[in-house]
mmCIF file of C-alpha atoms in Angstrom:
data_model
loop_
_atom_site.group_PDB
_atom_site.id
_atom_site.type_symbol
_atom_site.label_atom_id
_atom_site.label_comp_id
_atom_site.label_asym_id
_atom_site.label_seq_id
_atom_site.Cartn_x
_atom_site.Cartn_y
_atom_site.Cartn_z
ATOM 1 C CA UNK A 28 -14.491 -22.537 77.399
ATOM 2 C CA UNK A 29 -16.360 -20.629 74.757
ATOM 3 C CA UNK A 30 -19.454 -19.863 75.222
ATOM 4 C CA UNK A 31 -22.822 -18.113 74.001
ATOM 5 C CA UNK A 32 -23.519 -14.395 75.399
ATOM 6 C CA UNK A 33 -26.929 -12.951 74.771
ATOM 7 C CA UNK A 34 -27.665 -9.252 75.650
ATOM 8 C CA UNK A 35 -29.766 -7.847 77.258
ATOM 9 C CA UNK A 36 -30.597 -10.245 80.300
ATOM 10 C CA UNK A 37 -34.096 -8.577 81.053
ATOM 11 C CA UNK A 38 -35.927 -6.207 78.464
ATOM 12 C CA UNK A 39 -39.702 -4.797 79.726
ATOM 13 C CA UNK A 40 -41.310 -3.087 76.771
ATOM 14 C CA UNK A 41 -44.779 -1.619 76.292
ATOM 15 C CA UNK A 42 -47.115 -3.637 73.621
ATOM 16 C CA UNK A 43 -46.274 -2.635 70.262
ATOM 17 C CA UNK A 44 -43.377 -1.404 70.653
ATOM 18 C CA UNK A 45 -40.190 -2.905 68.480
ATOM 19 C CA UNK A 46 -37.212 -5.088 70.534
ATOM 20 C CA UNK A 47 -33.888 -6.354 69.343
ATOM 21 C CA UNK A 48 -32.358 -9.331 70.944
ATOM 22 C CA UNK A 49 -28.685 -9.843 70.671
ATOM 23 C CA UNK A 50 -26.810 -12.774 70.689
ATOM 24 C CA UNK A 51 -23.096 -13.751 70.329
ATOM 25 C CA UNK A 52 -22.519 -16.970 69.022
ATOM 26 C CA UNK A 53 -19.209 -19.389 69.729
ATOM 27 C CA UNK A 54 -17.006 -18.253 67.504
ATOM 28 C CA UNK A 55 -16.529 -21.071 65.062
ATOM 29 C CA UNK A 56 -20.049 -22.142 64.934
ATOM 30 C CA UNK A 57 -21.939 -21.473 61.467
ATOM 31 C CA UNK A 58 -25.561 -22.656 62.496
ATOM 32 C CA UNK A 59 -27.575 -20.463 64.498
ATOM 33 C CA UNK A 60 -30.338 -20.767 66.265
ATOM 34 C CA UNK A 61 -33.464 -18.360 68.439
ATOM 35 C CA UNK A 62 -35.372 -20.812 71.085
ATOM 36 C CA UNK A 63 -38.044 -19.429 73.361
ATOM 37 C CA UNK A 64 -39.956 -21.065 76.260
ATOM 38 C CA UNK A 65 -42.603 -18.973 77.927
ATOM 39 C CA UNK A 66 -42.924 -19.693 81.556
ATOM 40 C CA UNK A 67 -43.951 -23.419 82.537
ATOM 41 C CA UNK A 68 -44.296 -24.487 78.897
ATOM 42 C CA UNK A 69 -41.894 -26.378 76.441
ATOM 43 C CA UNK A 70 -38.474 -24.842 74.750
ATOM 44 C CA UNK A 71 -40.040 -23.934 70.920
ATOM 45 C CA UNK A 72 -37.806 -23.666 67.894
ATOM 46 C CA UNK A 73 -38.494 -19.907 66.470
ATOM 47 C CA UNK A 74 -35.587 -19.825 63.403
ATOM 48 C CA UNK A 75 -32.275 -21.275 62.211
ATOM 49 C CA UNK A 76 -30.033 -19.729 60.100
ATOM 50 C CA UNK A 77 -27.111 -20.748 58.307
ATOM 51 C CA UNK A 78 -24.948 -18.821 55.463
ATOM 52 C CA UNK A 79 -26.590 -16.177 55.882
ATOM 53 C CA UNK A 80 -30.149 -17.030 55.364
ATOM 54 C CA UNK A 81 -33.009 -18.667 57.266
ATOM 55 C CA UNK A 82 -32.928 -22.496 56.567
ATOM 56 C CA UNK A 83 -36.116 -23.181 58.521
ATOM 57 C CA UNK A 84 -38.987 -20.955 60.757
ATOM 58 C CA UNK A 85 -41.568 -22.161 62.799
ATOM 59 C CA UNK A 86 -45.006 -21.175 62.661
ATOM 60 C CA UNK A 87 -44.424 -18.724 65.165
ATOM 61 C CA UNK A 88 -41.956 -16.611 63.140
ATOM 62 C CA UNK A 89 -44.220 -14.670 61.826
ATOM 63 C CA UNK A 90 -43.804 -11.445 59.467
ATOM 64 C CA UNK A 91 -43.520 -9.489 62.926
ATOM 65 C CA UNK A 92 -39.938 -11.684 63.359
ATOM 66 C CA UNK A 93 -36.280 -11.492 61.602
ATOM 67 C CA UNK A 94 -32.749 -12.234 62.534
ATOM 68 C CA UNK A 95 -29.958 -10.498 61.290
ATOM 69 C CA UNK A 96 -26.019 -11.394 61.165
ATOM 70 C CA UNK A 97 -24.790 -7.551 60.682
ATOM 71 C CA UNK A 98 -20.720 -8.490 60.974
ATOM 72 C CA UNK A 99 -19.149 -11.276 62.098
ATOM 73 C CA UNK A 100 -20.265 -11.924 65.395
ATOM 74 C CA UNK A 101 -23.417 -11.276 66.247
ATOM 75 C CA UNK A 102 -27.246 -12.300 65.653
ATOM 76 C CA UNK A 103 -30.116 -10.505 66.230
ATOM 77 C CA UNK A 104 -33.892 -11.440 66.743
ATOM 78 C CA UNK A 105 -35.966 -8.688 66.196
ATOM 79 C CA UNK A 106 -39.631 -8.200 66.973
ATOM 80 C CA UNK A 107 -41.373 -5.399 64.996
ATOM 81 C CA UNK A 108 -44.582 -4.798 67.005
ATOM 82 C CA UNK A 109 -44.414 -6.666 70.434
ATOM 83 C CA UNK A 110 -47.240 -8.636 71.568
ATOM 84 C CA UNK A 111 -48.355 -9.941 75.378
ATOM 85 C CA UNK A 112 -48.057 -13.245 74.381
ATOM 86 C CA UNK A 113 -44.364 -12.611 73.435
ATOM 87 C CA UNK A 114 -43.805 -12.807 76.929
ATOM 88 C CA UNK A 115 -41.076 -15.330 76.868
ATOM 89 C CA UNK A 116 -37.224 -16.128 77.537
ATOM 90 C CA UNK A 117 -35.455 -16.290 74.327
ATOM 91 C CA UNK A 118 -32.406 -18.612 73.824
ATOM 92 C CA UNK A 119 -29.859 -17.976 71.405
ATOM 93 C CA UNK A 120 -28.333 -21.474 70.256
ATOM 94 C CA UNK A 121 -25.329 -22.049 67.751
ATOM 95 C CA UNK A 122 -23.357 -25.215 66.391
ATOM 96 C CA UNK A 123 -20.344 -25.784 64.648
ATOM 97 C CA UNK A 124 -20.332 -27.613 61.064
ATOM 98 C CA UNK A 125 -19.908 -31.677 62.389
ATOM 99 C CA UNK A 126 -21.992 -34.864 62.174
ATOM 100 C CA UNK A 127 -23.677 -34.226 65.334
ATOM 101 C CA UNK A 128 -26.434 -31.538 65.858
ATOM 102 C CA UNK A 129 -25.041 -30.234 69.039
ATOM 103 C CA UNK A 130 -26.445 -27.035 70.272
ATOM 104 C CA UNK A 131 -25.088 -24.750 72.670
ATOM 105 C CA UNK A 132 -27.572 -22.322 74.081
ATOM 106 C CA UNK A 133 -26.888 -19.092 75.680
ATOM 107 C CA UNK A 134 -28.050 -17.716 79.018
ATOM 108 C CA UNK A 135 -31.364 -16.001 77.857
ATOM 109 C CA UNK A 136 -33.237 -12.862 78.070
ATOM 110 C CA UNK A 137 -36.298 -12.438 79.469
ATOM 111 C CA UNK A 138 -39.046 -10.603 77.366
ATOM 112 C CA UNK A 139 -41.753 -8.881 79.403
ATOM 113 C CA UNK A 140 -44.347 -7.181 77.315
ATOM 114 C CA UNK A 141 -46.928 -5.187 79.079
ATOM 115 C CA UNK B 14 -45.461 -33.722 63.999
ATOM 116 C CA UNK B 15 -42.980 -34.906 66.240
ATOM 117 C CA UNK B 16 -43.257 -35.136 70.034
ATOM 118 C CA UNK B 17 -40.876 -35.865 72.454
ATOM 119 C CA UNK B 18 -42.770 -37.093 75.935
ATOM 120 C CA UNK B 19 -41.092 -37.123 79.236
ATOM 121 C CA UNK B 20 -42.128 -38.554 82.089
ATOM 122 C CA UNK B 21 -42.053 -38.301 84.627
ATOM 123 C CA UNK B 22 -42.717 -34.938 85.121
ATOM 124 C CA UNK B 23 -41.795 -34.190 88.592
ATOM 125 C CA UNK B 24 -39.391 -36.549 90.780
ATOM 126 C CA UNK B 25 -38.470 -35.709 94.338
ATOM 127 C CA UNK B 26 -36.027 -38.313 95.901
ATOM 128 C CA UNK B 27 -33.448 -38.988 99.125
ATOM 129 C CA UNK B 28 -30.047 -38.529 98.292
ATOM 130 C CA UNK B 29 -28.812 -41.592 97.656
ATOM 131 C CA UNK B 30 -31.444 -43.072 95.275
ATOM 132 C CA UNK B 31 -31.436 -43.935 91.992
ATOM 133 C CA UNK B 32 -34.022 -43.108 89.107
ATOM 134 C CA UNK B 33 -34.318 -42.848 85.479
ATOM 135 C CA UNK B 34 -36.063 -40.418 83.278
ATOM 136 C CA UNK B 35 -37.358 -41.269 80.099
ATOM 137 C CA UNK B 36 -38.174 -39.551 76.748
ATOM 138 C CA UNK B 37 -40.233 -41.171 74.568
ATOM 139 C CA UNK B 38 -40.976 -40.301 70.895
ATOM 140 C CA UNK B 39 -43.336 -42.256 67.710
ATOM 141 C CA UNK B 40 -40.586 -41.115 65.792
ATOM 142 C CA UNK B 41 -37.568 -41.677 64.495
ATOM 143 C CA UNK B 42 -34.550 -39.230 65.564
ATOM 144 C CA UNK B 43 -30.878 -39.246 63.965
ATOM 145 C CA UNK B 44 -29.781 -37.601 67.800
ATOM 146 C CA UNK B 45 -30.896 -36.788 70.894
ATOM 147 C CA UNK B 46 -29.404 -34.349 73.453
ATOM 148 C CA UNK B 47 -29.851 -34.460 77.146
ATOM 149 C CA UNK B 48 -29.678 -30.880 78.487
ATOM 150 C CA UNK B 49 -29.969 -29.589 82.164
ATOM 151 C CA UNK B 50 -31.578 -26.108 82.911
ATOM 152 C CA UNK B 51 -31.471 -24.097 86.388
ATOM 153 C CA UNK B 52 -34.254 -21.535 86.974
ATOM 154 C CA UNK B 53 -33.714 -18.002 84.573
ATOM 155 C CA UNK B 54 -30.679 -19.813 82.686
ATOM 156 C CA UNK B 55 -30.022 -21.315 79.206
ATOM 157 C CA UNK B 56 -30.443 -25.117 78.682
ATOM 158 C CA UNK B 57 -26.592 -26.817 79.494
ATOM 159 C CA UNK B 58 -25.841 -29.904 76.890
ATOM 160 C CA UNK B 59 -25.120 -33.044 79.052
ATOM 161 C CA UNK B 60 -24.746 -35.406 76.670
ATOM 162 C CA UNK B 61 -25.440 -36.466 72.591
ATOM 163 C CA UNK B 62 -26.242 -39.358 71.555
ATOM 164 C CA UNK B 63 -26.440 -40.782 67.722
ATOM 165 C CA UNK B 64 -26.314 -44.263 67.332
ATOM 166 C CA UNK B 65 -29.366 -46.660 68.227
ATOM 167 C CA UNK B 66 -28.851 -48.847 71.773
ATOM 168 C CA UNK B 67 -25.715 -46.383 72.366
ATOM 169 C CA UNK B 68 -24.814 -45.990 75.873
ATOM 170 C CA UNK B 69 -22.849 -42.827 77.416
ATOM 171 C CA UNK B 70 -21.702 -42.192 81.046
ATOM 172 C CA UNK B 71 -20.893 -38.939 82.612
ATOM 173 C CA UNK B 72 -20.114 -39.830 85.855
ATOM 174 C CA UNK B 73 -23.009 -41.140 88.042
ATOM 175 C CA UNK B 74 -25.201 -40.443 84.833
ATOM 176 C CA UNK B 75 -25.883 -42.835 82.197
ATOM 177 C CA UNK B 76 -27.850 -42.039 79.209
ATOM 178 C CA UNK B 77 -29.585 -44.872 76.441
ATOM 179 C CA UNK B 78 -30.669 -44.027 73.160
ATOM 180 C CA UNK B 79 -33.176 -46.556 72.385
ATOM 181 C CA UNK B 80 -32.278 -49.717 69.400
ATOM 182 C CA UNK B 81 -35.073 -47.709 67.367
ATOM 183 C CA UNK B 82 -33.856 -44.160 68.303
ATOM 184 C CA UNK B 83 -37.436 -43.110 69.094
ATOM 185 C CA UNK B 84 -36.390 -43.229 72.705
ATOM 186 C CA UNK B 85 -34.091 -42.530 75.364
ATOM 187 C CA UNK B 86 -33.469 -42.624 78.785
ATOM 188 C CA UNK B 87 -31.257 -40.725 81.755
ATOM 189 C CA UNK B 88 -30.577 -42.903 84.858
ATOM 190 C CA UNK B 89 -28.436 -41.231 87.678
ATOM 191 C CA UNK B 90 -27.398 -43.442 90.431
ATOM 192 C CA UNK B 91 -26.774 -42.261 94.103
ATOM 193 C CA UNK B 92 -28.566 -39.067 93.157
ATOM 194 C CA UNK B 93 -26.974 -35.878 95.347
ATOM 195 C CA UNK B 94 -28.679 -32.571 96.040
ATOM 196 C CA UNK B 95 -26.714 -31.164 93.065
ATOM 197 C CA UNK B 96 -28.321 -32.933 90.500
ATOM 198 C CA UNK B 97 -31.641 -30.715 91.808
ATOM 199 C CA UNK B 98 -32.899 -29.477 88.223
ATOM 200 C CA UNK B 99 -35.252 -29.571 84.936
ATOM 201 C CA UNK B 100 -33.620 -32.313 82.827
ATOM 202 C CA UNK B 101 -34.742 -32.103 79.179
ATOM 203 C CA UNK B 102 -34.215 -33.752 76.331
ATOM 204 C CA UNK B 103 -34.130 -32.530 73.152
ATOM 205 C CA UNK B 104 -34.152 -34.663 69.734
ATOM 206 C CA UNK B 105 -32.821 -33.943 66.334
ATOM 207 C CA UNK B 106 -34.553 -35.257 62.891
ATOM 208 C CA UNK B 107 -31.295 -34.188 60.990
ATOM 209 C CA UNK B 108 -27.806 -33.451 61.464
ATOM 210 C CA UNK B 109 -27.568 -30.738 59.008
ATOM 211 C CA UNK B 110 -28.752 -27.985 61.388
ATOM 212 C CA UNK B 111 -32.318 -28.555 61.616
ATOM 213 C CA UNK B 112 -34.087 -27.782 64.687
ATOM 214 C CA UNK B 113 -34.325 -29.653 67.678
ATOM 215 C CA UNK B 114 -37.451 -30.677 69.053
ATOM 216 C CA UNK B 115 -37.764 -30.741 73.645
ATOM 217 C CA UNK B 116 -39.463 -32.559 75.361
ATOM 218 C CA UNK B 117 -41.421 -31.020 78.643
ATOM 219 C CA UNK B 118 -38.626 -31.607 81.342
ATOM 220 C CA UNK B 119 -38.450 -33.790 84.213
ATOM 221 C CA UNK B 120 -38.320 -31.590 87.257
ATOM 222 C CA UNK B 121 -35.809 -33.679 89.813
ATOM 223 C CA UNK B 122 -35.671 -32.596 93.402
ATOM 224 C CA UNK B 123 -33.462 -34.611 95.318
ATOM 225 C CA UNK B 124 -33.242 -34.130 99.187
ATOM 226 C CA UNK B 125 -30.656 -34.518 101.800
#
């Protein structure tokens, strides 16, 4: 069954420094989606992004945030200066055009600023 | 904005029992997704639902989406150490691709 791959599993990076987040989505999904949930707390909506452009950010997606789709398959969530409090697990999420929002989320990776 | 309350929070049960989560919301949702997430892994979807007083079954789970769809509800009968997880449940204001919104999780420990 298809499924959606996000690379790396665990990235540690020193405060300030810049981190890309890859993500594969299924392959005949158009919407996609970056989630995080820092540790104990709620799954937050960070960005979606559909036809090539964001359709909607969330407060948190600041001017140090933006996603990419460089080809065909993949989506990228890049942080320009990393922060503590971006200490987080990021989920990738895509969905196919359809009536229902259905959202399949990838495994994660684990940000760990220090 | 929207909230999506679940309660309860924490659940720890015999095998064999039966409970039900619920999610609980002021507002109005066109779906809501049930999702189940192990420790250091991705949300899984269990189950969408669209339509208000629907009713879906996946096995020994049964899901509601309330007449209103500003609520919802996960009951699991004869619960089994395998259904040990965070249950969330996540709802959706549009079906054009908008975001979905989670509730907190119902942590469910069920012992043998």
């Amino acid at each position: 069954e298809p499924e959606v791959t996000q690379t790396p599993s665990h990235q540690v990076t020193q405060m300030g420094q810049e981190v890309i987040l890859r993500c594969v989505p299924i392959s005949n999904h158009l919407y996609f989606y970056w989630y995080r949930q820092i540790l104990g707390q709620k799954v937050e909506f960070l960005v979606s992004f559909y036809n090539n452009e964001i359709s909607e950010k969330s407060e948190i997606f600041d001017d140090q945030f933006s996603v990419e789709r460089p080809d065909g398959s993949n989506f990228t969530l890049k942080i320009r200066s990393t922060k503590l409090e971006d200490s987080a697990m990021y989920f990738c999420a895509s969905r196919r055009v359809g009536p229902y929002n259905e959202q399949f989320f990838g495994p994660g990776t684990r940000l760990t600023v220090l | 904005t929207q909230l999506l309350e679940q309660s309860p929070q924490f659940l720890s049960i015999q095998e064999g029992e039966n409970l039900t989560v619920y999610c609980n919301s002021s507002s109005v949702f066109s779906s809501l997704q049930w999702y189940r997430q192990e420790p250091g892994e991705g949300p899984v979807l269990l189950v969408t639902v669209v339509t208000g007083g629907e009713v879906k079954k996946l096995k020994r789970l049964t899901f509601q989406f309330g007449d209103a769809r500003k609520d919802s509800s996960l009951h699991i009968t004869a619960a089994q150490p395998g259904d040990t997880g965070l249950y969330l449940c996540a709802g959706a204001r549009d079906n054009q691709g908008g975001k979905l919104i989670f509730g907190q999780g119902t942590e469910l420990s069920v012992k043998p």
